[in-house]
Coordinates of N, CA and C in Angstrom, one line a residue:
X1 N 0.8 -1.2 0.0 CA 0.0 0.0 0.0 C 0.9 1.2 0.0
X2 N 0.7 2.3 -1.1 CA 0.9 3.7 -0.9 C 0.3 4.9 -0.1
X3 N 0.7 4.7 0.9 CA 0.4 6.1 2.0 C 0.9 7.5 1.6
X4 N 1.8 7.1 0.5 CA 2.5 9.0 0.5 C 2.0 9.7 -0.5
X5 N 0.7 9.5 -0.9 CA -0.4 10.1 -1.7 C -1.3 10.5 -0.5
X6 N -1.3 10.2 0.5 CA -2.7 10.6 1.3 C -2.4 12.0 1.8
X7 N -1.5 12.4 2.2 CA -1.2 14.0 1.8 C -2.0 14.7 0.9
X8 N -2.1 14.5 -0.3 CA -2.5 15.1 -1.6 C -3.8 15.0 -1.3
X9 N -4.4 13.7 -1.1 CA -5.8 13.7 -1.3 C -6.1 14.1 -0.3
X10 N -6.0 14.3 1.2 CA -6.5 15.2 2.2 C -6.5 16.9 1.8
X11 N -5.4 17.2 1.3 CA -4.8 18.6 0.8 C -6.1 18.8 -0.2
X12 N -6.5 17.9 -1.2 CA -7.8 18.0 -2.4 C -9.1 17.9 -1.5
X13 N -9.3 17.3 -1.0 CA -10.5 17.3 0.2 C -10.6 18.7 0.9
X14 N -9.5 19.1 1.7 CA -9.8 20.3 2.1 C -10.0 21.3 1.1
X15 N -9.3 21.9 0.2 CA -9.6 22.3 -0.7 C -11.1 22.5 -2.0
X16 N -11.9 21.1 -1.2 CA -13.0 20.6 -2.1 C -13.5 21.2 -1.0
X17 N -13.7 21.2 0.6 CA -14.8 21.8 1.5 C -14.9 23.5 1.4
X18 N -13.4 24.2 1.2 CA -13.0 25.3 1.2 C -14.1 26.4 -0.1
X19 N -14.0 25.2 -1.1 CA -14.2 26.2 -1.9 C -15.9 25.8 -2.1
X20 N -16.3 24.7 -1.6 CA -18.1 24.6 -1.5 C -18.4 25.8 0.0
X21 N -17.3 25.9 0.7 CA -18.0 26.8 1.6 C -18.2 28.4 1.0
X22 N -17.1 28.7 0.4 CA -17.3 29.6 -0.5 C -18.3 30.0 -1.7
X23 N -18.6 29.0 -2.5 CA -19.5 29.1 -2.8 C -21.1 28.8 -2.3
X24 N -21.2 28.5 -1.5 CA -22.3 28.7 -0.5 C -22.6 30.3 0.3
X25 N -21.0 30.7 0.6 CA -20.8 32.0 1.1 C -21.5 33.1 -0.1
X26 N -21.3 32.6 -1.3 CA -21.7 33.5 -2.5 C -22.7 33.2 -2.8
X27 N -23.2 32.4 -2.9 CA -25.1 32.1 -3.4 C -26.1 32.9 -1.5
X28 N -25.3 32.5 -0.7 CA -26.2 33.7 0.2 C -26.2 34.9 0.3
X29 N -25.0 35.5 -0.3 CA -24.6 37.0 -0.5 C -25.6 37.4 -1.4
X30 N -25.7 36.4 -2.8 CA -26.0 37.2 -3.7 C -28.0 36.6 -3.6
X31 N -28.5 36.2 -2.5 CA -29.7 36.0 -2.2 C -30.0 37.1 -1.7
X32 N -29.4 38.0 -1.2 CA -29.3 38.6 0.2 C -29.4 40.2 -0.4
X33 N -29.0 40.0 -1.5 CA -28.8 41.0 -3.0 C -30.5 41.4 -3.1
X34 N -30.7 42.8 -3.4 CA -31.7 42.9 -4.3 C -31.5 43.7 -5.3
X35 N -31.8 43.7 -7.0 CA -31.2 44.1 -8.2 C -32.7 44.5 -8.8
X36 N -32.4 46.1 -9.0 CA -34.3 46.8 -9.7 C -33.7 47.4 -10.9
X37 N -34.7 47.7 -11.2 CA -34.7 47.9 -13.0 C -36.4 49.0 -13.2
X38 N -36.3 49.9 -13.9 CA -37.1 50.5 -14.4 C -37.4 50.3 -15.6
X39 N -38.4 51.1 -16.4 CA -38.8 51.3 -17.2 C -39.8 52.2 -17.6
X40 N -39.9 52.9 -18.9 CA -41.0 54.3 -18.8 C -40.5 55.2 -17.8
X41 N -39.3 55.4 -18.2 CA -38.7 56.7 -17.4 C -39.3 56.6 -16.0
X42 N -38.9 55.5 -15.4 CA -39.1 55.1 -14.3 C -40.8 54.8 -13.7
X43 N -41.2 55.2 -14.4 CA -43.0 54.6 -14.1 C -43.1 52.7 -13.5
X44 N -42.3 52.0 -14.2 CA -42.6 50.8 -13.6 C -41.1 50.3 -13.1
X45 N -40.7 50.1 -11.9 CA -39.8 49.2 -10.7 C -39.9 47.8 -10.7
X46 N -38.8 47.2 -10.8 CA -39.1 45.7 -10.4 C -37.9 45.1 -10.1
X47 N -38.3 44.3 -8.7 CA -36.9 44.6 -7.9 C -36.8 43.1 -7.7
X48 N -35.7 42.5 -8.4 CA -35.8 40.7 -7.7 C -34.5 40.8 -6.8
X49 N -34.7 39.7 -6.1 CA -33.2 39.3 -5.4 C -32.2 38.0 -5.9
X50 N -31.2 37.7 -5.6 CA -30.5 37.2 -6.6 C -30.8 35.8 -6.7
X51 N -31.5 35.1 -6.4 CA -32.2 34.1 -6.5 C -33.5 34.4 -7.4
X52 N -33.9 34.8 -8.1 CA -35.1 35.6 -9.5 C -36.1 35.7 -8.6
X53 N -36.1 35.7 -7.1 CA -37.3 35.7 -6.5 C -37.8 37.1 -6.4
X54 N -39.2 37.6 -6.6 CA -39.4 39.1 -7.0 C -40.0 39.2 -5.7
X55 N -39.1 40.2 -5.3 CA -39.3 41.1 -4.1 C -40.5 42.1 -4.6
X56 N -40.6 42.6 -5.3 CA -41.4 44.0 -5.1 C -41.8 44.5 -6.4
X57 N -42.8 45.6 -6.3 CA -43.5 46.1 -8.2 C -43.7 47.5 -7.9
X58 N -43.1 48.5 -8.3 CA -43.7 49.8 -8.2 C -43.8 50.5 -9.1
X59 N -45.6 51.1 -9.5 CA -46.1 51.7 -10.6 C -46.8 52.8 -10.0
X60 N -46.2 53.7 -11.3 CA -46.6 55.1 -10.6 C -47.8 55.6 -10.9
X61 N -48.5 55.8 -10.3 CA -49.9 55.6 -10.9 C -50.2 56.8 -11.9
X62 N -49.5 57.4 -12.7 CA -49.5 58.0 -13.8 C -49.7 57.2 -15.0
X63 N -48.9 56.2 -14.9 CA -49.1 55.0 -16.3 C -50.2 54.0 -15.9
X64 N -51.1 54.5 -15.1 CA -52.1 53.5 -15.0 C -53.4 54.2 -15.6
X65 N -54.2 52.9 -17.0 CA -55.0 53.6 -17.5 C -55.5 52.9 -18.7
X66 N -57.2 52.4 -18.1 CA -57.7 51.7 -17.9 C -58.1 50.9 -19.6
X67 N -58.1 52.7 -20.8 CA -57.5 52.1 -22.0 C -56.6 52.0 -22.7
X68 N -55.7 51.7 -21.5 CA -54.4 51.2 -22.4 C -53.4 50.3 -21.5
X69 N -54.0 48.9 -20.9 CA -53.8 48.1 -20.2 C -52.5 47.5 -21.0
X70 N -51.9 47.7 -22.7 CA -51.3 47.0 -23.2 C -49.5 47.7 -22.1
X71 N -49.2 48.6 -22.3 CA -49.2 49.6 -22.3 C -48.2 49.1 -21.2
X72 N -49.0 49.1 -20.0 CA -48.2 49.1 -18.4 C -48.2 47.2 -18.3
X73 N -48.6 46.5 -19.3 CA -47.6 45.0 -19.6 C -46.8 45.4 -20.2
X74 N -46.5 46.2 -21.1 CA -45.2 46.4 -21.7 C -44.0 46.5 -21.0
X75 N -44.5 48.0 -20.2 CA -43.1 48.4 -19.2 C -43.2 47.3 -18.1
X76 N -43.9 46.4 -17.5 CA -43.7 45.4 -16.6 C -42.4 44.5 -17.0
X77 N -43.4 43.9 -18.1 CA -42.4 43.5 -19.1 C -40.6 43.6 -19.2
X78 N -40.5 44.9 -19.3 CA -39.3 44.9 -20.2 C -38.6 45.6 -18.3
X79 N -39.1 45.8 -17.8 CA -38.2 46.4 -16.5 C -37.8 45.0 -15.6
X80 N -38.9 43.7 -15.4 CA -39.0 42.8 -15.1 C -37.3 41.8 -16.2
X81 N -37.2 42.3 -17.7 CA -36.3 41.4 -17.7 C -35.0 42.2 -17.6
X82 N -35.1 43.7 -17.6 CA -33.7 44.1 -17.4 C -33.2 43.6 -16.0
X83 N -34.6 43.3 -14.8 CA -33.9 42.6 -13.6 C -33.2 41.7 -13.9
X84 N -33.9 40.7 -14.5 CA -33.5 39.5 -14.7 C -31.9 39.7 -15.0
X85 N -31.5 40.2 -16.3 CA -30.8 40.9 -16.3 C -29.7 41.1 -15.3
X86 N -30.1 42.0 -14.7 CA -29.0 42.5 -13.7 C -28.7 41.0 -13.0
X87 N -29.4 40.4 -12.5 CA -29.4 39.0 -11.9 C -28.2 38.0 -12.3
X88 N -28.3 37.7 -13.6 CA -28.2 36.9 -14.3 C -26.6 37.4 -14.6
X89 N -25.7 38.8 -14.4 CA -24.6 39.4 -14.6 C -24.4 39.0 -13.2
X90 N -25.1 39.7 -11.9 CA -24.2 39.2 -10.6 C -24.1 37.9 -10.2
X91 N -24.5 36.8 -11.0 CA -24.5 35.7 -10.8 C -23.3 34.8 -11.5
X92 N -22.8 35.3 -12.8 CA -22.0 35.0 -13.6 C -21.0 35.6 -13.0
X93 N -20.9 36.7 -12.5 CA -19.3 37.4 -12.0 C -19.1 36.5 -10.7
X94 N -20.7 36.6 -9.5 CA -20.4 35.8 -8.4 C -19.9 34.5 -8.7
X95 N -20.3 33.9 -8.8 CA -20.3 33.0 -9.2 C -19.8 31.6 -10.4
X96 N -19.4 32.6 -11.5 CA -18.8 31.8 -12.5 C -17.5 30.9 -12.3
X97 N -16.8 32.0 -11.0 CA -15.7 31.1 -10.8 C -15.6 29.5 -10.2
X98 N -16.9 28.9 -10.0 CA -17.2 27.8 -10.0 C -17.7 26.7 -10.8
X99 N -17.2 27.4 -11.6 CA -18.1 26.2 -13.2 C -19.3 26.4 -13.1
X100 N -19.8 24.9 -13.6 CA -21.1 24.6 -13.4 C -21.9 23.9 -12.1
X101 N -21.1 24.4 -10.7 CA -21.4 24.0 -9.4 C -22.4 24.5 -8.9
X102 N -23.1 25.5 -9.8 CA -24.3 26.3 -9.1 C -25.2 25.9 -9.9

């Protein structure tokens, strides 16, 4: 039996806990995150946290109007994926340094 490898592979084990604690460290950071986005020159807010979970909606009730319902789906819409958006960048910088672990 070769024992003078078990160095290495303890040294790769710690190494393997180190850096799952880290990225655990990083998926709670960036949960913990919230990332908003407008749209309609700010008339519609939409704020998720970094898990795509939507925190919050705020419409100013100037763009609200009752014939033109198309209108305020639009800006939901489009403010809704610049979150995503923003999301989907703090996620890739947090987090890319781990492959495909997340």
């Amino acid at each position: 039996m070769n024992f003078g490898n078990m160095g290495n592979l303890n040294q790769m084990m710690k190494q393997a806990r180190e850096m799952q604690a880290k990225l655990e460290r990083s998926k709670e950071e960036l949960t913990n995150t919230n990332f908003s986005a407008t749209s309609g020159g700010g008339m519609v807010e939409i704020t998720l946290n970094g898990d795509f979970k939507l925190m919050g909606v705020k419409i100013n009730p100037a763009v609200v109007d009752s014939d033109d319902v198309e209108t305020l789906e639009d800006l939901i819409v489009s403010a809704f994926t610049q979150a995503t958006e923003k999301v989907e960048a703090a996620r890739n910088e947090k987090l890319g340094q781990f492959g495909g672990m997340f």
